Amino acid sequence: MGLKINHLLGLENVSREDIELILNTTRSFREVIERPVKKVPPLRGVTVVNLFYEPSTRTRLSFELAEKRLSADTINFAAKGSSVAKGESLKDTVRNIEALKIDMIVMRHSSVGAPHFLTKFASSTIINAGDGAHEHPTQALLDMYSIHARYGKLDGLRIVIVGDILHSRVARSNIWGLKTMGASVAVCGPTTLLPQEVEKMGVDVYSDLDEALHGADVVNVLRLQRERQQAGLLPSLREYTTLFGLTRERLKLLNKNYTVMHPGPMNRGVEISSEVADGDSSIILEQVTNGVAVRMAVLYLLQGGEEN
Amino acid sequence: MARLKVIAGGQLVDPSADIDKKADLYIEKGNVSRVETKQLLTTEDLKQMEPGEFIDATGMIISPGLIDMHVHLREPGKEKLETIQTGSEAAAAGGFTTICCMPNTTPTIDNQETVKFILSRARQAPVRVYPISAITKGQKGKELAEIGEVVAAGAIALTDDGYPVQSAEMMRKAFDYARMFKIPVIEHPEDLSLSGDGVMNEGYTSMRLGMKGVPFVSEEVCVSRDLLLARYTGGRIHFAHISTAGAVELIRQAKKADVNVTAEVTPHHLSLTDDLIAEDFDPNLKMSPPLRTETDVRALIKGLLDGTLDCIASDHAPHSHESKDVEFDLAPNGVIGLETSLGVCSTYLIKEKHLKWTQLIRAMSTRPAQILSLNAGSLQEGFPADITIIDPGKEWIVNPERFLSRSRNTPYAGQTLTGKAVYTIVDGKVVYKDV
């Protein structure tokens, strides 16, 4: 059986079966990328456009590598310095790109719902690589895969997401995906960075990090954008670090076999101390590696592939 | 063509005289000459008349002409989106006999020349068009517009709609100065520092979508401030497009305390909620104030029922297809409404049994006429024969391609509505017919 979804726009409405299929398929591709020859042929003849309306290095590189390892043909489009800068609309840009006869679009955009908008008129398969503060489904899938690889399950684990929940697409996708897979999720951050009514997503909400970490298995630390302080959402970065920085001291509150995660890029010494980021329980670099395998699985399955 | 002399056999609903019964309406020289509720004309009587002299309104509602006191006509400046002529034709098709146009044009309606220009164009229009002037020059919130001159030229109210007045001191001056001319100051209630760059209602849906939100308090802070200022100055405030439950309650309390306040609500805020945005991010659901929640919709309907909210106005805001066919947050705010207002209200309010026709007509005709001191909103003898004949059971599908407005930005496209204006009559002349 293949995926039930035709596009990957977010994880809010993706079923447990589809997520399981993606995670299982990721396992096969994870093996592929450990081989001396890391390339396989399933997307030969398929053209993928990486349509990046917002700057991104790691997500774009990860997708590009995943596409190349599946033998797809890849085109990169960055809005900066392109027709978009000359005032062309997203719709016209995408129609022009589709006229080049492409098959899949991986899109990063600062507007919430931009990939959903594409599905109204585009005939390609769409993968959301981050839309505003809405969703970043492949990041959440790679996080889920990384947790699953360590514990052999997601069901029943207690996972704390710490930081700027308000502006985080990573947090939203993680919450939907982890909840669907049976994990218990808590969010923790300063009250100015916790969205109203977030508890309705089925999460526990904390503004005291020590309390939140107590008895948790996994802590996923989000990047704090420095401009939040300028926007008046925080008094100072120093105070943020004192209240919400993940330090070695605080790790003692977690369950024994704990895991530290971060989607990157990190502000060392702000949201996470270097010793924690580089510590034995940190799987931050493992997440990056898994990201390629997850994206290979998503591209492969959306192109009609099935679990092998 | 023969002059219209009588509208026979319909249900006359005239809240100004508390009438809701079968009646024949006689018209002479553009005015209502007689309302006959006893000796109704028979089919035989009608056969004696020339075609064109009568309308057989059996099964229809005869209403005083509908009045929309909040319409953006885009002329001068953005005639590609709408003109006084096309907006008036759309109004006639929606059953409106009078519309009032907002001043956020280019140039702004803030001086007597622009007011005179609007009125000169309005003379060609099929319905009555009254200009509303800006409160402040260029709607910049810094200096009062030449209010005495614009009123003398024909402006009937003041508003900086679209650009809420942020300074409390400026609003106080507006109340003080406008009092001399006995016209209402209309506020678009919004504290922009709280709204920030929000694009939809702040709440569960915006949180889930990661969209920037406009909190309900941004409206309520401004409503509170203006109510306090109106009470302090003895000024007369009318709130445009109220959208939150809290604002309704603030106005309810203020009315009890005899503050000189009136308020309007739009058909879209009475019928749609913010969770619809999550379905497909349709930019035709993007408006200011934003669509709110089910709780707010219920409170707005209740406010309309108990008279806290006085009237319904469309906030008809034309935008081009190109500007709306983009990512949600990049689209401009606003939806059109002249051709759908009546159908939306009769479908969502009357068919759903929230309101009776007399209550709806009060909100769409009698009250706006009273708020703006117009010689309209009534079908009593001597009033102008501005009449809307409504087929309450007529089902129709909203097809924007057939709109007379130059713009198509409606969230109701494709929906089946029940209830439609089938005749619009201004000054005793039929200006729109759909039979």
XYZ file of C-alpha atoms in Angstrom:
743
model
C 0.000 0.000 0.000
C 1.133 3.521 -0.738
C 0.368 6.791 0.998
C -3.208 8.019 1.276
C -2.110 11.648 0.903
C -1.229 13.107 -2.508
C 0.849 16.007 -1.184
C 2.676 16.523 2.085
C 1.341 19.885 3.247
C 1.459 19.328 6.996
C 0.992 16.644 9.615
C -2.284 17.923 11.104
C -4.432 15.615 9.051
C -2.000 12.820 8.230
C -3.054 9.400 9.519
C -1.073 7.117 11.772
C -0.837 4.585 8.921
C 0.753 7.129 6.589
C 3.219 8.279 9.246
C 4.140 4.668 10.028
C 4.669 3.992 6.341
C 6.974 7.008 6.039
C 8.947 6.050 9.136
C 9.298 2.419 8.012
C 10.395 3.481 4.546
C 12.876 5.909 6.116
C 14.519 2.932 7.797
C 15.335 1.373 4.401
C 16.736 4.623 3.051
C 18.733 5.155 6.231
C 20.559 1.958 5.324
C 21.079 3.168 1.769
C 22.847 6.323 2.877
C 25.274 4.320 4.993
C 26.441 2.401 1.919
C 29.619 3.311 0.016
C 27.459 4.015 -3.034
C 24.572 6.075 -1.697
C 22.518 6.403 -4.832
C 19.414 4.397 -5.827
C 17.273 4.725 -8.979
C 13.572 5.049 -7.973
C 13.141 8.688 -9.034
C 15.054 8.391 -12.296
C 13.324 10.607 -14.857
C 11.470 12.563 -12.188
C 12.147 16.294 -11.986
C 11.913 18.033 -8.629
C 11.965 21.778 -8.149
C 13.160 23.174 -4.865
C 11.201 26.393 -4.690
C 12.628 28.456 -1.882
C 10.900 31.765 -1.246
C 12.650 32.088 2.072
C 16.349 31.577 2.655
C 17.253 28.160 3.982
C 20.479 26.243 3.953
C 20.022 23.015 5.810
C 16.523 22.098 4.662
C 17.337 22.897 1.047
C 20.617 20.924 1.136
C 18.870 18.020 2.803
C 16.099 17.894 0.190
C 18.548 18.342 -2.653
C 20.692 15.503 -1.422
C 17.634 13.285 -0.902
C 16.511 13.995 -4.466
C 19.956 13.270 -5.924
C 20.301 10.042 -3.939
C 17.007 8.904 -5.469
C 18.375 9.810 -8.945
C 15.852 12.619 -9.519
C 16.691 15.621 -11.650
C 16.772 18.707 -9.475
C 16.284 22.391 -10.116
C 16.771 25.009 -7.440
C 14.780 28.202 -7.443
C 15.479 30.971 -4.969
C 13.084 33.886 -4.950
C 15.828 36.345 -4.164
C 17.156 37.848 -7.397
C 14.522 36.009 -9.488
C 11.368 37.002 -11.344
C 9.699 37.283 -7.929
C 11.908 40.253 -7.128
C 10.535 41.776 -10.351
C 7.005 41.460 -9.025
C 5.829 38.170 -10.525
C 3.111 36.452 -8.515
C 3.589 33.029 -6.963
C 0.901 31.655 -9.260
C 2.604 32.874 -12.434
C 6.016 31.761 -11.232
C 4.777 28.245 -10.528
C 2.854 28.038 -13.799
C 6.032 28.966 -15.663
C 8.060 26.416 -13.788
C 5.446 23.742 -14.464
C 5.628 24.579 -18.162
C 9.189 23.257 -17.965
C 7.535 19.867 -17.351
C 8.413 19.080 -13.776
C 6.872 16.534 -11.409
C 7.343 17.636 -7.826
C 7.707 20.912 -5.986
C 9.377 21.281 -2.622
C 8.407 24.685 -1.302
C 9.558 26.917 1.511
C 7.555 30.121 1.895
C 7.020 32.706 4.610
C 3.233 32.783 4.006
C 1.077 30.321 5.905
C -0.857 28.174 3.436
C 1.318 28.986 0.414
C 1.796 25.283 -0.472
C -1.961 24.724 -0.035
C -2.546 27.628 -2.432
C -0.324 25.847 -4.986
C -2.469 22.730 -4.913
C -5.411 24.784 -6.237
C -3.802 25.310 -9.631
C -0.590 23.276 -9.907
C -0.515 19.704 -11.197
C 2.745 18.741 -9.483
C 3.085 16.907 -6.201
C 3.719 19.464 -3.457
C 5.904 19.020 -0.396
C 5.803 21.725 2.227
C 9.325 22.541 3.397
C 8.009 25.145 5.851
C 5.188 27.688 5.488
C 5.476 30.603 7.859
C 4.858 29.545 11.442
C 2.420 26.863 10.286
C 4.025 23.507 9.537
C 7.356 21.921 8.656
C 6.281 18.315 8.262
C 9.553 16.729 7.144
C 11.369 18.232 10.143
C 8.774 16.696 12.459
C 9.016 13.361 10.643
C 12.783 13.319 11.007
C 12.420 14.215 14.678
C 9.929 11.405 15.115
C 12.138 8.976 13.245
C 15.127 9.966 15.406
C 13.159 9.416 18.609
C 11.774 6.127 17.340
C 15.258 4.947 16.346
C 16.397 5.486 19.917
C 13.478 4.088 21.880
C 11.884 1.704 19.383
C 8.555 3.442 19.927
C 6.780 6.797 20.180
C 3.728 5.595 22.080
C 3.797 6.633 25.714
C 6.963 8.740 25.560
C 6.902 12.157 27.168
C 8.386 14.829 24.939
C 8.946 18.457 25.896
C 9.341 21.150 23.262
C 11.059 24.223 24.691
C 11.262 27.748 23.343
C 9.418 30.036 20.966
C 6.288 27.958 20.360
C 4.353 30.948 18.999
C 6.467 31.335 15.881
C 7.502 27.710 15.428
C 6.363 25.567 12.519
C 8.600 22.819 13.897
C 6.632 22.796 17.149
C 3.262 22.637 15.398
C 4.209 19.784 13.092
C 5.850 17.917 15.947
C 2.772 18.282 18.125
C 0.424 16.931 15.445
C 2.700 14.060 14.448
C 3.710 12.997 17.939
C 0.131 13.153 19.206
C -1.043 11.013 16.293
C 1.636 8.469 17.176
C 0.590 8.288 20.826
C 3.292 10.338 22.519
C 2.556 12.787 25.296
C 3.698 16.276 24.397
C 4.394 19.308 26.549
C 5.394 22.768 25.418
C 7.367 25.198 27.511
C 8.358 28.796 26.925
C 7.903 32.345 28.116
C 4.221 33.291 28.175
C 4.813 35.901 25.454
C 5.990 33.115 23.140
C 3.263 30.604 23.994
C 0.284 30.956 21.655
C -3.151 31.429 23.174
C -5.238 28.265 23.355
C -2.249 26.027 22.572
C -3.592 23.565 25.147
C -6.424 22.832 22.715
C -3.858 21.024 20.573
C -3.780 18.432 23.345
C -0.490 19.427 24.950
C 0.554 20.293 28.494
C 1.691 23.877 28.789
C 4.475 25.146 31.047
C 6.357 28.340 31.663
C 8.621 26.774 34.256
C 11.246 24.706 32.508
C 12.209 22.714 35.592
C 8.624 21.666 36.067
C 8.234 20.777 32.384
C 11.376 18.663 32.239
C 10.466 16.628 35.271
C 9.969 13.036 34.165
C 10.367 13.720 30.440
C 12.110 11.369 28.024
C 12.947 13.784 25.243
C 13.601 17.495 25.215
C 13.441 19.224 21.853
C 14.985 22.691 22.126
C 13.887 25.274 19.570
C 16.068 28.005 18.184
C 15.393 31.413 19.709
C 15.426 34.121 17.075
C 17.272 37.082 18.452
C 14.796 39.546 16.944
C 12.144 38.385 19.441
C 13.885 40.537 21.995
C 13.770 43.571 19.727
C 10.057 42.927 19.169
C 9.533 43.328 22.902
C 8.589 39.702 23.500
C 11.533 39.183 25.849
C 13.312 41.543 28.213
C 16.772 40.167 27.386
C 18.537 37.115 25.986
C 20.331 36.736 29.288
C 17.039 36.417 31.147
C 15.815 33.947 28.533
C 18.901 31.810 29.037
C 18.440 31.877 32.807
C 14.798 30.846 32.591
C 14.699 28.619 29.510
C 18.269 27.647 28.586
C 18.919 23.900 28.641
C 21.903 23.373 30.912
C 23.592 20.280 32.307
C 22.049 20.995 35.701
C 18.555 20.838 34.262
C 19.179 17.509 32.520
C 19.017 15.854 35.944
C 15.278 16.451 35.968
C 14.737 14.218 32.956
C 14.182 10.488 32.945
C 17.295 8.369 32.979
C 17.544 7.447 29.347
C 16.866 10.957 28.101
C 17.487 12.490 24.682
C 18.325 16.061 23.681
C 17.256 17.366 20.284
C 17.480 20.646 18.365
C 16.307 21.367 14.802
C 19.216 23.785 14.265
C 20.806 26.128 13.715
C 21.698 26.507 17.394
C 22.461 29.601 19.396
C 24.980 28.006 21.711
C 24.862 29.570 25.127
C 21.368 30.976 24.571
C 18.781 28.207 24.338
C 21.243 25.371 24.843
C 24.647 25.163 26.468
C 27.515 23.756 24.446
C 28.094 20.885 26.832
C 24.475 19.779 26.434
C 24.518 20.221 22.668
C 27.660 18.126 22.381
C 26.821 15.703 25.197
C 26.302 11.957 24.931
C 22.541 12.193 24.942
C 22.389 14.754 22.197
C 21.251 13.398 18.842
C 21.392 16.753 17.061
C 23.727 15.582 14.280
C 21.899 12.271 13.992
C 18.753 14.307 13.258
C 20.525 15.931 10.321
C 21.508 12.570 8.861
C 18.024 11.185 9.396
C 16.618 14.231 7.644
C 17.991 13.056 4.323
C 16.518 9.571 4.758
C 13.105 10.906 5.789
C 12.990 13.217 2.778
C 14.000 10.335 0.511
C 11.103 8.337 1.939
C 8.613 11.178 1.457
C 9.730 11.890 -2.120
C 9.690 8.210 -2.982
C 6.283 7.467 -1.469
C 4.606 10.560 -2.895
C 5.882 9.618 -6.312
C 3.906 6.409 -6.012
C 6.468 4.196 -4.330
C 5.485 1.596 -1.761
C 7.181 0.215 1.303
C 9.819 -2.333 0.320
C -43.791 53.688 -20.473
C -46.557 54.007 -17.952
C -45.691 55.325 -14.513
C -45.809 52.888 -11.614
C -48.961 53.674 -9.624
C -49.543 50.723 -7.361
C -47.842 47.709 -5.859
C -50.624 45.289 -5.104
C -51.183 42.232 -2.988
C -47.812 41.946 -1.233
C -46.976 41.650 2.440
C -46.062 45.172 3.501
C -43.340 45.094 6.119
C -42.687 48.610 7.353
C -41.031 48.680 10.773
C -41.242 52.489 10.858
C -45.018 52.191 11.291
C -45.070 48.776 12.887
C -46.909 47.320 9.895
C -46.560 43.706 8.815
C -49.669 42.843 6.807
C -51.080 42.515 3.305
C -51.411 45.926 1.725
C -51.567 47.823 -1.545
C -49.147 50.691 -1.887
C -50.108 53.672 -4.022
C -47.480 55.909 -5.586
C -47.858 59.421 -6.970
C -45.141 61.771 -8.260
C -42.392 59.594 -6.810
C -43.879 59.487 -3.313
C -45.997 57.057 -1.376
C -49.536 58.482 -1.596
C -51.521 55.847 0.269
C -51.117 52.574 2.116
C -54.283 50.504 1.804
C -54.607 47.530 4.136
C -58.388 47.039 3.896
C -59.779 47.340 0.404
C -57.158 45.424 -1.501
C -57.193 45.481 -5.287
C -58.460 42.357 -7.020
C -57.118 40.719 -10.163
C -60.022 42.355 -11.972
C -58.978 45.770 -10.695
C -55.450 45.207 -11.950
C -56.709 44.188 -15.374
C -58.126 47.678 -15.719
C -54.662 49.187 -15.422
C -51.983 49.700 -18.039
C -48.993 47.338 -17.916
C -46.250 49.184 -16.069
C -48.733 50.956 -13.819
C -48.795 48.138 -11.306
C -46.741 45.336 -9.864
C -48.540 42.261 -8.646
C -46.552 41.477 -5.521
C -48.551 38.465 -4.396
C -46.326 36.246 -2.264
C -43.675 38.976 -2.037
C -42.537 41.291 0.730
C -42.878 45.018 0.131
C -40.141 46.717 2.078
C -38.970 50.290 2.387
C -35.913 50.546 0.126
C -32.850 48.974 1.671
C -30.059 51.298 2.808
C -26.404 50.329 2.991
C -24.576 52.920 5.031
C -21.104 51.445 4.537
C -19.913 50.953 0.967
C -16.545 51.516 -0.715
C -17.029 52.726 -4.269
C -13.332 53.294 -5.159
C -14.098 56.356 -7.301
C -12.190 58.616 -7.527
C -8.864 56.860 -7.891
C -9.475 53.158 -8.380
C -12.185 53.049 -10.996
C -10.898 49.710 -12.272
C -12.265 48.119 -9.103
C -15.583 49.988 -8.889
C -17.188 53.274 -9.846
C -20.097 55.202 -8.451
C -22.108 53.972 -11.431
C -21.158 50.261 -11.222
C -21.434 50.231 -7.436
C -24.899 51.765 -7.701
C -25.978 49.200 -10.277
C -24.745 46.444 -7.985
C -26.640 48.102 -5.134
C -29.857 48.167 -7.155
C -29.391 44.483 -7.993
C -29.005 43.769 -4.289
C -32.221 45.604 -3.408
C -30.603 48.804 -2.118
C -32.161 52.148 -2.945
C -29.619 54.174 -0.964
C -25.925 53.674 -0.353
C -23.336 55.740 1.489
C -19.770 55.759 0.261
C -16.694 55.755 2.410
C -13.984 58.403 2.027
C -10.883 56.225 1.515
C -10.617 57.127 -2.155
C -7.749 58.831 -3.998
C -7.957 61.701 -3.326
C -9.665 61.253 0.011
C -13.196 62.557 0.404
C -12.189 65.209 2.927
C -13.064 68.483 1.184
C -16.066 70.069 -0.463
C -14.774 69.636 -4.020
C -14.567 65.865 -3.692
C -17.964 65.737 -1.998
C -19.428 67.745 -4.900
C -17.719 65.441 -7.400
C -19.311 62.368 -5.784
C -22.722 64.021 -5.760
C -22.397 65.044 -9.414
C -21.618 61.430 -10.389
C -24.379 60.212 -8.109
C -26.956 62.131 -10.153
C -26.499 59.626 -12.998
C -26.688 56.610 -10.689
C -29.757 54.382 -10.429
C -29.854 54.601 -6.611
C -29.274 57.406 -4.130
C -25.621 57.849 -3.185
C -24.519 59.919 -0.197
C -20.890 60.687 0.510
C -19.346 60.284 3.944
C -16.358 62.516 4.588
C -13.135 61.740 6.390
C -12.819 62.928 9.984
C -9.241 64.024 9.447
C -7.438 65.418 6.417
C -6.239 62.545 4.240
C -7.479 60.164 6.968
C -4.089 60.661 8.571
C -5.445 61.259 12.055
C -3.570 64.545 12.474
C -5.862 67.482 11.586
C -9.626 67.740 11.364
C -11.059 67.836 7.841
C -13.046 70.949 6.920
C -16.111 69.442 8.484
C -18.381 72.451 8.179
C -17.653 72.756 4.479
C -18.078 69.067 3.676
C -21.389 68.994 5.515
C -22.538 72.081 3.631
C -21.527 70.369 0.383
C -23.598 67.278 1.234
C -21.559 64.854 3.357
C -23.846 63.122 5.824
C -21.390 61.633 8.319
C -17.698 61.457 9.161
C -15.319 58.524 9.281
C -11.679 57.591 8.829
C -12.847 54.010 8.106
C -9.966 51.807 7.105
C -7.674 54.006 9.197
C -9.014 53.927 12.739
C -8.364 57.132 14.650
C -5.516 56.208 16.974
C -5.260 59.387 19.008
C -7.841 59.735 21.777
C -7.320 63.466 21.713
C -8.130 63.675 17.974
C -11.276 61.624 18.519
C -12.328 63.944 21.299
C -11.929 66.923 18.966
C -13.947 65.147 16.292
C -16.824 64.572 18.724
C -16.696 68.149 19.937
C -16.574 69.667 16.467
C -19.061 67.344 14.746
C -21.645 68.160 17.405
C -22.187 71.535 15.765
C -23.434 69.820 12.616
C -25.515 67.079 14.223
C -23.916 64.289 12.230
C -22.534 61.022 13.539
C -18.851 60.240 13.817
C -18.328 56.720 12.510
C -15.417 54.807 13.976
C -13.648 51.770 12.591
C -12.851 50.506 16.078
C -9.378 49.075 16.184
C -6.249 49.677 18.209
C -3.564 49.167 15.603
C -0.841 48.630 18.174
C -2.695 45.520 19.305
C -3.606 44.345 15.802
C 0.009 44.593 14.621
C 0.444 42.747 11.376
C -2.260 40.206 12.182
C -4.124 38.754 9.217
C -6.969 36.830 10.879
C -8.729 36.543 14.223
C -6.372 35.602 17.037
C -7.616 32.401 18.585
C -7.519 28.660 18.252
C -7.527 28.646 14.448
C -4.796 31.268 14.066
C -2.735 29.452 16.680
C -3.150 26.137 14.878
C -2.269 27.685 11.528
C 0.597 29.771 12.858
C -1.038 32.869 11.365
C -0.551 36.245 12.921
C -3.689 37.152 14.813
C -5.776 40.246 15.420
C -7.007 39.891 19.014
C -10.602 40.764 19.855
C -9.359 43.250 22.433
C -7.942 45.429 19.677
C -11.572 46.201 18.758
C -12.814 46.341 22.330
C -10.112 48.697 23.599
C -11.107 51.181 20.898
C -14.853 50.729 21.501
C -14.316 51.348 25.230
C -12.234 54.441 24.575
C -14.759 55.928 22.159
C -17.699 55.210 24.443
C -15.920 57.035 27.253
C -15.109 59.935 24.945
C -18.647 60.096 23.552
C -20.043 60.193 27.061
C -17.536 62.846 28.096
C -18.131 65.117 25.112
C -21.800 64.388 24.525
C -20.726 63.344 21.034
C -22.532 60.934 18.773
C -20.672 57.745 17.891
C -21.564 55.085 15.356
C -19.397 51.995 15.291
C -18.716 50.391 11.943
C -18.583 46.601 11.526
C -18.717 45.371 15.129
C -17.309 41.851 15.247
C -16.754 40.686 18.813
C -18.997 39.503 21.641
C -17.201 41.831 24.043
C -17.826 44.885 21.869
C -21.541 44.038 21.703
C -21.669 43.893 25.490
C -19.809 47.208 25.868
C -22.289 48.897 23.521
C -25.238 47.270 25.294
C -24.103 48.709 28.630
C -23.385 52.109 27.095
C -26.875 52.268 25.600
C -28.331 51.523 29.015
C -26.262 54.424 30.337
C -27.698 56.703 27.624
C -24.491 57.195 25.680
C -25.368 58.451 22.191
C -24.181 55.342 20.380
C -25.280 53.236 17.423
C -23.568 50.341 15.715
C -23.598 48.210 12.614
C -22.657 44.633 11.789
C -21.858 43.067 8.418
C -23.566 40.059 6.809
C -20.233 38.208 6.713
C -19.581 38.649 10.426
C -23.101 37.335 11.052
C -22.637 34.247 8.918
C -18.987 33.129 8.700
C -16.339 32.096 11.229
C -12.549 32.131 11.273
C -12.198 28.351 11.171
C -13.269 28.438 7.497
C -9.853 29.929 6.691
C -8.196 26.644 7.618
C -10.130 24.842 4.870
C -8.234 26.296 1.934
C -6.787 29.666 2.939
C -9.241 31.484 0.652
C -8.186 35.177 0.579
C -11.863 36.062 0.061
C -12.207 35.251 3.759
C -9.680 37.946 4.622
C -11.231 41.139 5.955
C -10.912 43.824 8.593
C -12.115 43.250 11.229
C -11.379 39.576 10.692
C -13.987 36.820 10.836
C -14.347 35.802 14.466
C -15.648 32.710 16.273
C -18.997 30.977 16.645
C -19.385 32.598 20.085
C -18.977 36.023 18.505
C -21.458 35.232 15.717
C -24.051 34.204 18.311
C -23.434 37.401 20.292
C -23.742 39.543 17.151
C -27.083 37.951 16.273
C -28.286 38.459 19.844
C -27.110 42.061 19.688
C -29.079 42.570 16.508
C -32.152 41.006 18.073
C -32.172 43.175 21.181
C -31.286 46.346 19.270
C -27.770 46.738 20.676
C -26.615 46.525 17.085
C -28.797 48.875 15.107
C -28.191 47.977 11.534
C -26.566 45.768 8.922
C -24.102 47.253 6.437
C -22.136 45.371 3.820
C -18.720 47.098 4.012
C -18.674 46.393 0.255
C -14.930 46.507 -0.467
C -14.038 45.750 -4.079
C -10.603 44.302 -4.898
C -9.202 42.921 -8.132
C -8.976 39.205 -8.811
C -5.190 39.507 -9.187
C -4.732 41.115 -5.791
C -6.833 38.409 -4.088
C -5.423 35.439 -6.030
C -2.287 35.263 -3.883
C -0.979 33.864 -0.624
C -3.503 34.628 2.177
C -1.335 37.007 4.184
C -0.391 39.005 1.091
C -3.991 39.621 -0.041
C -5.742 42.909 0.785
C -8.562 42.989 3.341
C -12.162 43.171 2.180
C -15.075 41.487 0.466
C -17.887 42.810 -1.669
C -21.430 42.520 -0.412
C -23.984 44.714 -2.176
C -25.373 41.894 -4.293
C -25.314 39.246 -1.548
C -26.239 41.124 1.666
C -29.969 40.507 1.521
C -29.627 36.881 0.420
C -27.002 36.118 3.058
C -29.081 37.725 5.816
C -32.307 36.065 4.793
C -30.553 32.701 4.498
C -28.468 32.804 7.675
C -30.796 34.860 9.877
C -34.381 34.343 8.714
C -34.256 30.825 7.330
C -32.343 29.817 10.472
C -35.158 31.457 12.497
C -32.941 33.930 14.349
C -34.784 36.982 12.989
C -38.158 37.873 11.505
C -38.483 39.915 8.326
C -39.587 42.973 10.228
C -36.411 42.840 12.324
C -34.215 42.386 9.285
C -35.855 45.239 7.405
C -35.539 47.477 10.428
C -31.787 46.749 10.418
C -31.395 47.181 6.670
C -33.615 50.208 6.096
C -35.401 51.940 8.956
C -32.496 52.194 11.390
C -29.813 53.327 8.929
C -32.218 56.035 7.712
C -32.716 57.209 11.298
C -28.997 57.109 12.128
C -28.172 59.255 9.101
C -31.344 61.417 9.307
C -32.378 60.433 5.786
C -35.868 60.999 4.446
C -36.150 57.265 3.791
C -36.600 53.916 5.493
C -40.379 54.231 5.664
C -43.347 53.635 3.371
C -45.704 56.002 5.141
C -47.622 58.534 3.119
C -45.385 61.332 1.875
C -42.134 59.387 1.986
C -40.222 58.925 -1.283
C -41.325 55.785 -3.113
C -38.011 53.995 -2.512
C -39.132 50.395 -2.314
C -37.619 46.938 -2.370
C -39.805 44.001 -3.332
C -38.378 40.777 -1.965
C -39.198 37.232 -2.963
C -38.512 35.548 0.377
C -38.495 32.014 -1.001
C -36.444 32.578 -4.125
C -33.421 30.286 -4.222
C -30.451 31.475 -6.217
C -26.826 30.525 -6.633
C -24.178 33.195 -6.085
C -22.385 33.505 -9.402
C -19.777 36.289 -9.218
C -19.445 36.269 -13.011
C -22.933 37.760 -13.180
C -22.292 40.503 -10.640
C -22.815 44.081 -11.754
C -20.010 45.153 -9.439
C -16.640 45.431 -11.167
C -15.095 43.156 -8.564
C -15.687 39.510 -7.685
C -14.162 39.107 -4.243
C -16.955 37.295 -2.447
C -16.669 34.414 0.013
C -20.140 33.183 -0.974
C -19.391 32.150 -4.577
C -21.271 28.992 -5.502
C -23.516 29.055 -2.432
C -27.267 28.702 -2.727
C -29.062 31.540 -0.944
C -32.754 31.888 -0.194
C -34.390 35.309 -0.566
C -33.747 37.957 -3.173
C -34.783 41.421 -4.237
C -36.918 41.082 -7.361
C -37.742 44.771 -7.814
C -35.785 47.805 -6.695
C -37.736 51.030 -6.994
C -36.273 54.503 -6.508
C -38.451 57.587 -6.601
C -41.287 55.456 -7.900
C -39.255 54.139 -10.842
C -38.144 50.542 -11.265
C -34.325 50.585 -11.409
C -33.827 46.826 -11.162
C -36.044 43.879 -11.956
C -35.395 40.132 -11.636
C -38.649 38.398 -12.525
